[in-house]
Short mmCIF file of C-alpha atoms and ligand atoms in Angstrom, two decimals:
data_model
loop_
_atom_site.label_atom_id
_atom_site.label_comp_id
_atom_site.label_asym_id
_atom_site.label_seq_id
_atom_site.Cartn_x
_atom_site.Cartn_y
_atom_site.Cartn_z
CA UNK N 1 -12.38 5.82 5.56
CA UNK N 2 -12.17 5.00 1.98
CA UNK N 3 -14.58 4.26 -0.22
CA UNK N 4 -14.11 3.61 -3.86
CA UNK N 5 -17.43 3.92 -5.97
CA UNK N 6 -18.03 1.90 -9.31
CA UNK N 7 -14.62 3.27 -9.69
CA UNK N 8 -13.04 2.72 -13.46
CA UNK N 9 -9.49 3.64 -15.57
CA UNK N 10 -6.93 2.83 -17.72
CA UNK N 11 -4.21 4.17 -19.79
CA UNK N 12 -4.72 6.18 -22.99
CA UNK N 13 -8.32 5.32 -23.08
CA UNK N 14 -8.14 1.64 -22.69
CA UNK N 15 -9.71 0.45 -19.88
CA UNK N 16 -8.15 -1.57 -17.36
CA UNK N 17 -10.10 -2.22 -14.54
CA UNK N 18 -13.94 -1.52 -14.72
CA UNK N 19 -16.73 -0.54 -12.17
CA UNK N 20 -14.37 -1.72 -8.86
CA UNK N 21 -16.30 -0.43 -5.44
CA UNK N 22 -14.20 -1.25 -2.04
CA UNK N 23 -14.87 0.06 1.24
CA UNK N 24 -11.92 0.48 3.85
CA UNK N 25 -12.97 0.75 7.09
CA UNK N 26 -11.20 2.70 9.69
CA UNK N 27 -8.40 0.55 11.29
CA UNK N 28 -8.49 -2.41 9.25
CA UNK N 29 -6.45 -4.30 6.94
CA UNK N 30 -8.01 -4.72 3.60
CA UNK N 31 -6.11 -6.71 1.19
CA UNK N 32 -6.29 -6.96 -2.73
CA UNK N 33 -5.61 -9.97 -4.54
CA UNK N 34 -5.22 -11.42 -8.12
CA UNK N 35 -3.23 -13.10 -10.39
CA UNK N 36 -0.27 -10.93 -12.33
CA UNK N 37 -2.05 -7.94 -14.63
CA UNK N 38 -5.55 -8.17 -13.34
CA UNK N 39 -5.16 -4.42 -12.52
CA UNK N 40 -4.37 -4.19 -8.72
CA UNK N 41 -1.40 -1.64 -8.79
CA UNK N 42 -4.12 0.27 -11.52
CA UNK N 43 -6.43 0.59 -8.97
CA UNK N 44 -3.62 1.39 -6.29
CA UNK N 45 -2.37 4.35 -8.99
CA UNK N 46 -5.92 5.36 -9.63
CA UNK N 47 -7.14 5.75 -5.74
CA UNK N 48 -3.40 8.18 -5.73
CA UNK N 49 -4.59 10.39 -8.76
CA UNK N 50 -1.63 9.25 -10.71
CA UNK N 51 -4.64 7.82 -13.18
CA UNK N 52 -7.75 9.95 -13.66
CA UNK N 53 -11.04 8.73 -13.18
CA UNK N 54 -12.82 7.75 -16.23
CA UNK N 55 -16.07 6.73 -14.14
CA UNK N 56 -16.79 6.69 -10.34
CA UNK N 57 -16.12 8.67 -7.34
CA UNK N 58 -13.30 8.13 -4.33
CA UNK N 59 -14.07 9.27 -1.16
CA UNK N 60 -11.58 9.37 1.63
CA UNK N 61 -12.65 10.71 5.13
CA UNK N 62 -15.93 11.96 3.78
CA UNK N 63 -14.14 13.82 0.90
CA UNK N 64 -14.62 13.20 -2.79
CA UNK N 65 -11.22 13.01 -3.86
CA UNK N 66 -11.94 11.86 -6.87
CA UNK N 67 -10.54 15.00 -9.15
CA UNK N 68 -7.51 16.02 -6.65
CA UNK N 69 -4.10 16.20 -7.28
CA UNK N 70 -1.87 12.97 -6.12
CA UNK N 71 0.04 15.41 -3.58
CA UNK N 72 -3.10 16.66 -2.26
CA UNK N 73 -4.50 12.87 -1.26
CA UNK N 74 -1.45 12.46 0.37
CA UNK N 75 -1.74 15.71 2.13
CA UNK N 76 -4.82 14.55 3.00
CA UNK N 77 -3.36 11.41 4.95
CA UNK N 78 -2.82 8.63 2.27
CA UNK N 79 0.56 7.06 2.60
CA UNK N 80 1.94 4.96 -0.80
CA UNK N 81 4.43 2.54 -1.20
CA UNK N 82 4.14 1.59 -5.04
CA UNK N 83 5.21 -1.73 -6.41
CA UNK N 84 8.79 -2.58 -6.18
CA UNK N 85 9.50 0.30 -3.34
CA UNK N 86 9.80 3.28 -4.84
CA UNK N 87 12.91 4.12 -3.27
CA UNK N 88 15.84 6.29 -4.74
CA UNK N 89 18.63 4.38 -5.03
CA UNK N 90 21.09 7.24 -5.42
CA UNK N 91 20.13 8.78 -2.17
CA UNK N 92 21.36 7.25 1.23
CA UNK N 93 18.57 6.05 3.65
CA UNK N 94 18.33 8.92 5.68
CA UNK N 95 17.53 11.40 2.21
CA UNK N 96 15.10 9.26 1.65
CA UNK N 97 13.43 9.11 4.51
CA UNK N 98 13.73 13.19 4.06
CA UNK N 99 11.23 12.85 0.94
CA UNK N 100 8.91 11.87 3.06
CA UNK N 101 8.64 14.84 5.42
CA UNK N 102 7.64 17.19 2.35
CA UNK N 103 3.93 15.54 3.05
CA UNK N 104 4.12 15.63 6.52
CA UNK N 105 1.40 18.50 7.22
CA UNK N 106 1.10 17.66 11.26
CA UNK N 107 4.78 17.93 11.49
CA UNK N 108 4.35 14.72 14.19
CA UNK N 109 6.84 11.91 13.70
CA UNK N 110 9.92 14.45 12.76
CA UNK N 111 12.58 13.04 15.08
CA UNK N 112 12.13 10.05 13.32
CA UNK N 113 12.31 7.91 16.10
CA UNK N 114 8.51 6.18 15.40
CA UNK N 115 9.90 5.17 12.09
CA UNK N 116 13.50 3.73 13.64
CA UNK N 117 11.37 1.89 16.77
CA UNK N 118 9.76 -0.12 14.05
CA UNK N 119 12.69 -0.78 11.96
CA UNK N 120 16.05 -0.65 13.64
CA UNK N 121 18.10 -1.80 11.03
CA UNK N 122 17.27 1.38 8.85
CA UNK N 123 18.44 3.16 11.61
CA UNK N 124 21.75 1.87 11.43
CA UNK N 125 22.37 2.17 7.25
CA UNK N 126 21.37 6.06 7.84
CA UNK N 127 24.55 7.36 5.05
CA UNK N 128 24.23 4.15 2.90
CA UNK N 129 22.70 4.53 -0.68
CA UNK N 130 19.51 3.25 -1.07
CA UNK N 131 20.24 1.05 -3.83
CA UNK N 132 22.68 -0.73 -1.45
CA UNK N 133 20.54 -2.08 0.62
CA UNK N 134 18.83 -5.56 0.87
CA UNK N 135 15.51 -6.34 -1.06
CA UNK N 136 14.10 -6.56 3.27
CA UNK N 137 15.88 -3.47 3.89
CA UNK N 138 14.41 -1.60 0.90
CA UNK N 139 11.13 -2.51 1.84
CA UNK N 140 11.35 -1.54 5.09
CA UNK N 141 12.61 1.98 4.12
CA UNK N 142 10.07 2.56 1.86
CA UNK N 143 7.70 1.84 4.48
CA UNK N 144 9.57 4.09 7.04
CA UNK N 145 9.67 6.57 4.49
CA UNK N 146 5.36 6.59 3.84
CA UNK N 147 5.07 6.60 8.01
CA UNK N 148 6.77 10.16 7.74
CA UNK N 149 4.16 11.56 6.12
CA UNK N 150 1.94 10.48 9.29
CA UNK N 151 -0.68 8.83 7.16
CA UNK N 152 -4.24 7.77 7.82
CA UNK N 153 -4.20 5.56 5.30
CA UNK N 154 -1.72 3.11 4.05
CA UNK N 155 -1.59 1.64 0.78
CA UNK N 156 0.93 -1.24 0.23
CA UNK N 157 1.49 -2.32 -3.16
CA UNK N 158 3.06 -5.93 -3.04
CA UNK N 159 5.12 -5.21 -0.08
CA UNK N 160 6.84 -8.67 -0.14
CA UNK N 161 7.58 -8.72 -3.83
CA UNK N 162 11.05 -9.85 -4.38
CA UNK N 163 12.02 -10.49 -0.63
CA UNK N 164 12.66 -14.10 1.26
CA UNK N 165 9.68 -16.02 2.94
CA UNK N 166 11.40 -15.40 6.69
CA UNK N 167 12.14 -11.80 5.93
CA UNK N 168 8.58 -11.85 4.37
CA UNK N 169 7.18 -13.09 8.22
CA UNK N 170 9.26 -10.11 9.49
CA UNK N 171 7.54 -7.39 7.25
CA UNK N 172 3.85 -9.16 8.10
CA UNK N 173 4.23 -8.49 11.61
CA UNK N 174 5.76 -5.32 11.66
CA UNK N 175 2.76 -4.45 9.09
CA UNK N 176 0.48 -5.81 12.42
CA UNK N 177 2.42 -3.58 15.02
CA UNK N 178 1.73 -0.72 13.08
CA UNK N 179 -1.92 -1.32 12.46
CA UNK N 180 -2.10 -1.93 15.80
CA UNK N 181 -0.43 0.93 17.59
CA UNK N 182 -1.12 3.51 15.63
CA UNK N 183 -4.37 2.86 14.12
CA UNK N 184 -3.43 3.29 10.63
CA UNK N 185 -5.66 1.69 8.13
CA UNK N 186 -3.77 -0.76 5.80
CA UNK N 187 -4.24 -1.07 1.80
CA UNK N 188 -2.36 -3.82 1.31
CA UNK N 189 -2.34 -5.60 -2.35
CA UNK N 190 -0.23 -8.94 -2.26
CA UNK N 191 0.15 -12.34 -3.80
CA UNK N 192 1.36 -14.12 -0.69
CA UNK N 193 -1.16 -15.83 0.97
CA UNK N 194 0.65 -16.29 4.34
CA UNK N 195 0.78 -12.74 4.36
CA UNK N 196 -2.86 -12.38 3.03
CA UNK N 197 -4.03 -14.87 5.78
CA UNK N 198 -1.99 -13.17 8.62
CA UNK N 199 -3.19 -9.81 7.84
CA UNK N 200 -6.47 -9.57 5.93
CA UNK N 201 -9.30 -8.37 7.73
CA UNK N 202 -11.41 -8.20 4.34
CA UNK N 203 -10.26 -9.34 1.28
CA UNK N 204 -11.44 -8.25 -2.15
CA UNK N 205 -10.32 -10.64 -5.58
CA UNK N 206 -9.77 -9.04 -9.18
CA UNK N 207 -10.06 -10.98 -11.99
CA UNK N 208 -9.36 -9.33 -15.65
CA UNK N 209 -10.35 -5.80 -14.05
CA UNK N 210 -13.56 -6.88 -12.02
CA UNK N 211 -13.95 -7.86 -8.47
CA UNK N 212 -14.75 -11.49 -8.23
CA UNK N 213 -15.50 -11.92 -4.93
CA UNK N 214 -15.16 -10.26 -1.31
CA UNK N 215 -14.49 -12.35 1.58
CA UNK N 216 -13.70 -11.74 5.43
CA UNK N 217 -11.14 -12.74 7.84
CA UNK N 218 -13.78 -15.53 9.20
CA UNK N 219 -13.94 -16.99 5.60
CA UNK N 220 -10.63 -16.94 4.22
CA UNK N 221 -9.02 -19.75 3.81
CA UNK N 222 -6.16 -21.09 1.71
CA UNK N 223 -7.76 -23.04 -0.56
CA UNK N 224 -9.83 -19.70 -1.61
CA UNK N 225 -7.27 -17.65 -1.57
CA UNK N 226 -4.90 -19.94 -3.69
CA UNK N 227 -7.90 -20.24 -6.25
CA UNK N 228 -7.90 -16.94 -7.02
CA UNK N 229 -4.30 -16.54 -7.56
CA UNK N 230 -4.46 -19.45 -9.60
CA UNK N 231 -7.67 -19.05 -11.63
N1 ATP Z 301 1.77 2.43 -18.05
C1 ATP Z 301 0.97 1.54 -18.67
N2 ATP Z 301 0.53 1.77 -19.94
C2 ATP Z 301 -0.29 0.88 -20.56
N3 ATP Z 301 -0.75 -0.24 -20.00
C3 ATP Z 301 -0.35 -0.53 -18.76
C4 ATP Z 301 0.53 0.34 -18.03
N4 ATP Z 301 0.76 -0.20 -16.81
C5 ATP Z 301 0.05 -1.35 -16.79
N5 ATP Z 301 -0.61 -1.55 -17.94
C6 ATP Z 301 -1.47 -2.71 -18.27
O1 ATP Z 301 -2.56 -2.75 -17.36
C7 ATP Z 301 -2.89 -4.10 -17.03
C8 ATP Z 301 -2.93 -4.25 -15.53
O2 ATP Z 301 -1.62 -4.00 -15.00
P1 ATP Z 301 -1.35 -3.86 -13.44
O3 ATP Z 301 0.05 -3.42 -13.30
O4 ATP Z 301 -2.42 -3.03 -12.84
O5 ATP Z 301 -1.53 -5.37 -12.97
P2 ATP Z 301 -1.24 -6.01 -11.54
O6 ATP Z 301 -2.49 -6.73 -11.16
O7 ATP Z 301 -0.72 -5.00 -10.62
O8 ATP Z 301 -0.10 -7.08 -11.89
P3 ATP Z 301 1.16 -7.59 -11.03
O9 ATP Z 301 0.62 -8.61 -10.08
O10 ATP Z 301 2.06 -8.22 -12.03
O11 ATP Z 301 1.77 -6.41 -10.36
C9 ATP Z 301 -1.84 -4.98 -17.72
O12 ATP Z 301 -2.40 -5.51 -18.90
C10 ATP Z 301 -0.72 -4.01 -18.05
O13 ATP Z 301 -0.04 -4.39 -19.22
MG1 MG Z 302 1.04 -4.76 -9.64
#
């Protein structure tokens, strides 16, 4: 579904991650992990068009996306939650969620109810600004908020940053239920192993802007996954 090719970029001409190639299957859950500034949420910005290309192709569905517009790959069925949600805090939940209809080219999805099923408690903090709610709470909107777009593809960009271990749990299986049911193919960067280990159908490792290694389910174990976030 996507496939990233010897893919490389940066800011201002200074290269941060160099000659990266991932393949996402349809209906997995691939996860990226490294230590703090290896380049994961470059990569994540760079497969959305918000950085251009300075080598390499992206594909997604058969497409070279590699020169479209950020709105476009979303069009196109790529759902993104950036690091630290991405919400707007001055808007109550239920705006919010509103942003995300704007991509929603199948018009599926538009009672909202898929997105409340999976997260109840959104539900109820409909008129409550954004910036209100809980760390959990704010991640779960944000991920409501990509599911109204009716993606393909969903890229998570340290979904559990800054929220408690149980709440954490919570996220990882609602994350499950969603791959599950729907199909949707998961992009999921993250430090937390548990979440890693629950998840992770294939897991790629970036070290200083490089894969390092590329492991499956079968083969992933703590110890590996702890020495790359440790190395
Ligand atoms: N807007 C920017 N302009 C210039 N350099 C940047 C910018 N954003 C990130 N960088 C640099 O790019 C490198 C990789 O950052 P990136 O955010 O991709 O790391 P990361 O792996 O996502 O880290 P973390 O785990 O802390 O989120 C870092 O050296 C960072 O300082
Ligand atoms: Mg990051």
């Amino acid at each position: 579904m996507l496939d990233i090719r010897n893919f490389t970029t940066g800011y201002n001409k200074i290269i941060v991650i160099r000659d990266i190639s991932i393949q996402v299957e349809k209906g997995k859950v691939v996860s990226i992990i490294g230590r703090n500034g290896v380049g994961k949420s470059t990569l994540m910005k760079g497969v959305m068009g918000l950085l251009p290309s300075s080598s390499g192709e992206i594909h997604f569905n058969n497409q070279d996306i590699t020169k479209l517009k950020t709105h476009s790959r979303a069009r196109l069925g790529i759902g993104y939650v950036p690091q630290g949600h991405g919400v707007f805090p001055n808007l109550t939940v239920e705006e919010n969620l509103r942003m995300g209809e704007s991509i929603n080219v199948k018009k599926k999805n538009n009672d909202f109810d898929v997105i409340y099923n999976y997260f109840p408690r959104i539900k109820e903090r409909l008129h409550q600004k954004a910036g209100t709610l809980s760390g959990g709470e704010r991640a779960q909107l944000s991920i409501g908020r990509a599911l109204i777009g009716t993606p393909d593809l969903l890229i998570l960009d340290e979904p559990s940053e800054g929220i408690q271990p149980n709440i954490i749990q919570s996220i990882g299986e609602i994350i499950r239920q969603i791959n599950k049911d729907l199909g949707l193919t998961v992009l999921l960067v993250e430090q937390h192993f548990g979440l890693i280990k629950s998840l992770a159908d294939t897991c790629y490792a970036i070290d200083k802007g490089r894969i390092i290694g590329e492991h499956t389910s079968d083969d992933l174990s703590s110890e590996i996954i702890q020495k790359y976030l440790t190395v």
